[in-house]
């Protein structure tokens, strides 16, 4: 099964060889692989030993990978550092957008569209590109900052963006604790459920936008009133579930020795999910305070 996160779906995190794609044998002296045997995700050889893989080292898949300094395995420190850089770029861009672009939403929307294009380009690349990822983060930050500043200036909305930031942080911490304590367990069934729910959510959102564009008014009512509140809560919950899938794939990447540069992809995926949660949280708070 491919990754839940569209960014991971074309990478080593989830190649066609399995859910996580890190089926390389553990290094000598390591504990037995807990995912072997009945594990539904253990479906083949190491994708990094695949001759078609950009990470192939020219060695048989049955041998433990021998890493050179250029291909040392990804660590949690790498993921934290790259995620910090990416989120820091988003925050810097948001600060600029808040200060200078609040009154120029047209430019901000353009930045958001370009950021979406960069995200799609990165999603279809075989290897992560730090330039694309940081470029996406900067432009997405500009869009979020300008939009947040605009909403903050509306009647009864002062402080709403800060509430959305705090809410996003709370969701992240709560899901991280739930994942680490195994309250939330990522399985194949869990993944299928999240994927189907997310596709349904996005489809309904697109239909609602079409109704708003061509029919006027509030469309199907998914962004206002009681139905809008329910829809907003569902969006936040879906974002939280995507975080669990991101945590699982980072954990598997470290366990199976993904190349260090894959930490950029991990940072990219986490940033996309956090942006999703922030947007849904901001929308939900706007509805609640607007009512």
Coordinates of C-alpha atoms in Angstrom, one line a residue:
X1 CA 0.0 0.0 0.0
X2 CA 1.2 3.5 -0.8
X3 CA 1.7 6.2 1.8
X4 CA -1.1 8.2 3.2
X5 CA 0.8 11.3 2.6
X6 CA 1.0 12.2 -1.1
X7 CA 4.6 13.3 -0.6
X8 CA 5.7 9.9 0.6
X9 CA 3.8 8.0 -2.0
X10 CA 6.6 8.4 -4.6
X11 CA 9.5 8.0 -2.3
X12 CA 11.5 5.4 -0.4
X13 CA 9.1 5.8 2.6
X14 CA 6.5 3.9 0.7
X15 CA 7.6 2.3 -2.5
X16 CA 5.7 -0.5 -4.2
X17 CA 7.6 -3.0 -2.1
X18 CA 5.5 -2.2 1.0
X19 CA 3.9 0.3 3.3
X20 CA 7.1 1.7 4.7
X21 CA 9.4 0.4 2.1
X22 CA 12.3 -0.1 4.5
X23 CA 12.7 -3.8 4.4
X24 CA 16.5 -3.8 4.4
X25 CA 18.0 -6.4 6.8
X26 CA 19.0 -4.9 10.2
X27 CA 22.7 -4.3 10.8
X28 CA 24.7 -6.9 12.5
X29 CA 24.1 -7.2 16.2
X30 CA 20.7 -5.4 16.0
X31 CA 17.6 -6.8 17.5
X32 CA 15.3 -9.0 15.4
X33 CA 13.0 -7.1 13.1
X34 CA 9.7 -6.8 14.9
X35 CA 7.9 -6.2 11.6
X36 CA 8.9 -9.5 10.0
X37 CA 6.8 -12.7 9.9
X38 CA 3.2 -11.9 10.0
X39 CA 3.7 -8.2 9.4
X40 CA 1.5 -7.1 6.5
X41 CA 4.1 -4.5 5.6
X42 CA 7.1 -6.8 5.1
X43 CA 6.7 -7.4 1.4
X44 CA 10.0 -7.7 -0.2
X45 CA 13.6 -6.5 -0.5
X46 CA 15.2 -3.3 0.4
X47 CA 14.0 -0.5 -2.1
X48 CA 17.4 1.2 -1.7
X49 CA 19.1 -1.9 -3.2
X50 CA 16.8 -1.8 -6.2
X51 CA 18.9 -1.1 -9.3
X52 CA 16.3 1.4 -10.5
X53 CA 16.4 3.3 -7.1
X54 CA 18.4 6.5 -7.0
X55 CA 19.9 5.2 -3.8
X56 CA 21.0 1.9 -5.1
X57 CA 24.6 1.1 -4.1
X58 CA 25.2 -1.8 -6.5
X59 CA 25.0 -4.5 -3.9
X60 CA 22.6 -7.5 -3.6
X61 CA 19.4 -6.9 -1.7
X62 CA 20.3 -9.8 0.6
X63 CA 23.3 -8.0 2.1
X64 CA 23.1 -5.4 4.8
X65 CA 23.6 -2.0 3.3
X66 CA 27.1 -0.5 3.6
X67 CA 26.8 3.2 4.1
X68 CA 29.4 5.7 3.0
X69 CA 29.6 9.1 4.6
X70 CA 27.4 10.4 1.8
X71 CA 24.7 7.9 2.4
X72 CA 24.7 7.4 6.2
X73 CA 21.3 6.5 7.6
X74 CA 18.7 9.1 8.6
X75 CA 18.4 9.8 12.3
X76 CA 15.8 11.4 14.5
X77 CA 18.2 14.4 14.9
X78 CA 18.2 14.8 11.1
X79 CA 14.4 14.8 11.0
X80 CA 14.1 17.3 13.8
X81 CA 16.7 19.6 12.3
X82 CA 15.2 19.6 8.8
X83 CA 11.7 20.0 10.2
X84 CA 12.8 22.9 12.3
X85 CA 14.4 24.5 9.2
X86 CA 11.3 24.0 7.2
X87 CA 8.8 25.2 9.8
X88 CA 11.2 28.1 10.6
X89 CA 11.0 29.2 6.9
X90 CA 7.2 29.0 7.1
X91 CA 7.2 31.2 10.2
X92 CA 9.6 33.7 8.6
X93 CA 7.4 33.9 5.5
X94 CA 4.3 34.2 7.6
X95 CA 5.8 37.1 9.4
X96 CA 6.6 38.9 6.2
X97 CA 3.1 38.1 4.8
X98 CA 1.4 39.4 8.0
X99 CA 3.3 42.7 8.0
X100 CA 3.4 43.5 4.3
X101 CA 0.7 41.5 2.5
X102 CA -2.4 41.7 4.7
X103 CA -3.9 44.3 2.3
X104 CA -2.7 42.5 -0.8
X105 CA -4.5 39.2 -0.7
X106 CA -4.2 38.8 -4.5
X107 CA -0.5 38.6 -4.3
X108 CA -0.7 36.3 -1.3
X109 CA -3.1 33.9 -3.1
X110 CA -0.6 33.9 -6.0
X111 CA 2.1 32.9 -3.6
X112 CA -0.1 30.1 -2.3
X113 CA -0.8 28.8 -5.7
X114 CA 3.0 28.8 -6.6
X115 CA 3.6 27.0 -3.3
X116 CA 1.1 24.4 -4.3
X117 CA 2.8 23.8 -7.6
X118 CA 6.2 23.5 -5.9
X119 CA 4.7 20.9 -3.5
X120 CA 3.3 18.9 -6.4
X121 CA 6.7 19.0 -8.2
X122 CA 8.5 17.8 -5.1
X123 CA 5.8 15.0 -4.7
X124 CA 6.7 13.6 -8.1
X125 CA 10.4 13.8 -7.8
X126 CA 12.4 10.7 -7.1
X127 CA 14.7 12.4 -4.6
X128 CA 13.9 15.3 -2.2
X129 CA 15.1 18.7 -3.2
X130 CA 15.9 21.1 -0.3
X131 CA 15.5 24.1 -2.6
X132 CA 12.0 23.1 -3.6
X133 CA 11.0 22.2 0.0
X134 CA 12.3 25.5 1.4
X135 CA 10.8 27.4 -1.5
X136 CA 7.4 25.9 -0.8
X137 CA 7.8 26.7 2.9
X138 CA 8.6 30.4 2.2
X139 CA 5.7 30.9 -0.2
X140 CA 3.3 29.0 1.9
X141 CA 4.3 31.1 4.8
X142 CA 3.6 34.3 2.8
X143 CA 0.1 33.0 2.0
X144 CA -0.6 31.9 5.6
X145 CA 0.7 35.2 7.1
X146 CA -1.3 37.4 4.8
X147 CA -4.5 35.4 5.2
X148 CA -4.1 35.2 9.0
X149 CA -3.5 39.0 9.2
X150 CA -6.6 39.6 7.1
X151 CA -8.7 37.4 9.3
X152 CA -7.3 38.9 12.4
X153 CA -8.5 42.3 11.3
X154 CA -12.1 41.2 10.8
X155 CA -14.7 42.0 13.4
X156 CA -14.7 39.6 16.4
X157 CA -11.6 37.8 14.9
X158 CA -8.8 39.5 16.8
X159 CA -6.5 36.8 18.1
X160 CA -8.1 34.0 16.0
X161 CA -4.8 33.1 14.2
X162 CA -3.0 32.8 17.5
X163 CA -5.7 30.5 18.8
X164 CA -5.3 28.4 15.6
X165 CA -1.5 28.2 16.2
X166 CA -2.0 27.0 19.8
X167 CA -4.7 24.6 18.7
X168 CA -2.3 23.2 16.0
X169 CA 0.5 22.7 18.6
X170 CA -2.0 21.0 21.0
X171 CA -3.1 18.6 18.3
X172 CA 0.6 17.8 17.4
X173 CA 1.6 17.1 21.0
X174 CA -1.5 15.1 21.7
X175 CA -1.1 12.9 18.7
X176 CA 2.6 12.4 19.3
X177 CA 1.9 11.3 22.9
X178 CA -0.9 9.0 21.6
X179 CA 1.4 7.5 19.0
X180 CA 4.3 7.0 21.4
X181 CA 2.2 5.3 24.0
X182 CA 0.5 3.2 21.3
X183 CA -2.9 4.5 22.0
X184 CA -3.0 5.1 18.3
X185 CA -1.7 2.2 16.2
X186 CA -1.0 2.6 12.5
X187 CA -2.2 -0.5 10.7
X188 CA -3.1 -1.2 7.1
X189 CA -6.8 -0.9 8.0
X190 CA -6.1 2.4 9.8
X191 CA -4.3 3.7 6.7
X192 CA -7.1 2.7 4.3
X193 CA -9.6 4.4 6.5
X194 CA -7.7 7.7 6.6
X195 CA -7.1 7.7 2.9
X196 CA -10.7 7.1 2.1
X197 CA -11.9 9.7 4.6
X198 CA -9.4 12.2 3.3
X199 CA -10.4 11.7 -0.4
X200 CA -14.1 12.1 0.6
X201 CA -13.3 15.3 2.6
X202 CA -11.4 16.8 -0.3
X203 CA -14.0 15.9 -2.8
X204 CA -16.8 17.5 -0.7
X205 CA -14.6 20.6 -0.3
X206 CA -14.2 20.9 -4.0
X207 CA -17.9 20.4 -4.7
X208 CA -18.6 23.1 -2.1
X209 CA -16.2 25.5 -3.8
X210 CA -17.9 24.9 -7.2
X211 CA -21.3 25.6 -5.7
X212 CA -20.0 28.8 -4.1
X213 CA -18.4 29.9 -7.4
X214 CA -21.3 29.2 -9.7
X215 CA -24.3 29.2 -7.4
X216 CA -23.2 32.0 -5.0
X217 CA -23.9 32.1 -1.3
X218 CA -22.5 29.6 1.1
X219 CA -22.4 26.7 -1.3
X220 CA -23.4 23.5 0.5
X221 CA -22.9 25.1 3.9
X222 CA -19.8 23.3 4.8
X223 CA -18.0 26.5 5.9
X224 CA -20.7 28.1 8.1
X225 CA -23.2 27.3 10.8
X226 CA -23.6 23.9 12.5
X227 CA -22.6 21.9 9.4
X228 CA -19.5 24.0 9.0
X229 CA -18.5 23.4 12.6
X230 CA -18.8 19.6 12.1
X231 CA -16.9 19.8 8.8
X232 CA -14.2 21.8 10.5
X233 CA -13.8 19.3 13.3
X234 CA -13.6 16.5 10.8
X235 CA -10.8 18.3 9.0
X236 CA -8.8 18.8 12.2
X237 CA -9.3 15.1 13.1
X238 CA -8.1 14.0 9.7
X239 CA -5.0 16.2 10.1
X240 CA -4.3 14.5 13.4
X241 CA -4.6 11.1 11.8
X242 CA -2.2 12.1 9.1
X243 CA 0.3 13.0 11.8
X244 CA 0.1 9.5 13.1
X245 CA 0.9 8.2 9.6
X246 CA 3.8 10.6 9.3
X247 CA 5.2 9.5 12.7
X248 CA 5.0 5.9 11.6
X249 CA 6.8 6.5 8.4
X250 CA 9.6 8.5 10.1
X251 CA 9.9 5.7 12.7
X252 CA 10.2 3.0 9.9
X253 CA 12.6 5.1 7.9
X254 CA 15.0 5.4 10.9
X255 CA 14.6 1.7 11.8
X256 CA 15.4 0.5 8.3
X257 CA 18.2 2.9 7.5
X258 CA 16.7 5.3 5.0
X259 CA 19.4 7.7 3.5
X260 CA 20.0 10.8 5.4
X261 CA 18.5 13.1 2.7
X262 CA 15.2 11.4 3.3
X263 CA 14.9 13.5 6.4
X264 CA 14.1 16.4 4.1
X265 CA 11.1 14.5 2.8
X266 CA 10.0 13.7 6.4
X267 CA 10.2 17.4 7.2
X268 CA 8.2 18.2 4.1
X269 CA 5.4 15.7 4.9
X270 CA 5.1 16.9 8.5
X271 CA 5.0 20.6 7.3
X272 CA 2.2 19.8 4.9
X273 CA 0.2 18.1 7.6
X274 CA 0.7 20.9 10.1
X275 CA -0.4 23.5 7.5
X276 CA -3.5 21.4 6.9
X277 CA -4.3 21.4 10.6
X278 CA -3.7 25.1 11.0
X279 CA -5.9 26.0 8.1
X280 CA -8.8 23.8 9.4
X281 CA -8.3 25.1 12.9
X282 CA -8.4 28.7 11.7
X283 CA -11.5 28.0 9.7
X284 CA -13.2 26.3 12.6
X285 CA -12.3 29.2 15.0
X286 CA -13.5 31.7 12.5
X287 CA -16.9 30.0 12.3
X288 CA -17.3 29.7 16.0
X289 CA -16.3 33.3 16.6
X290 CA -18.3 34.6 13.7
X291 CA -21.5 32.9 15.0

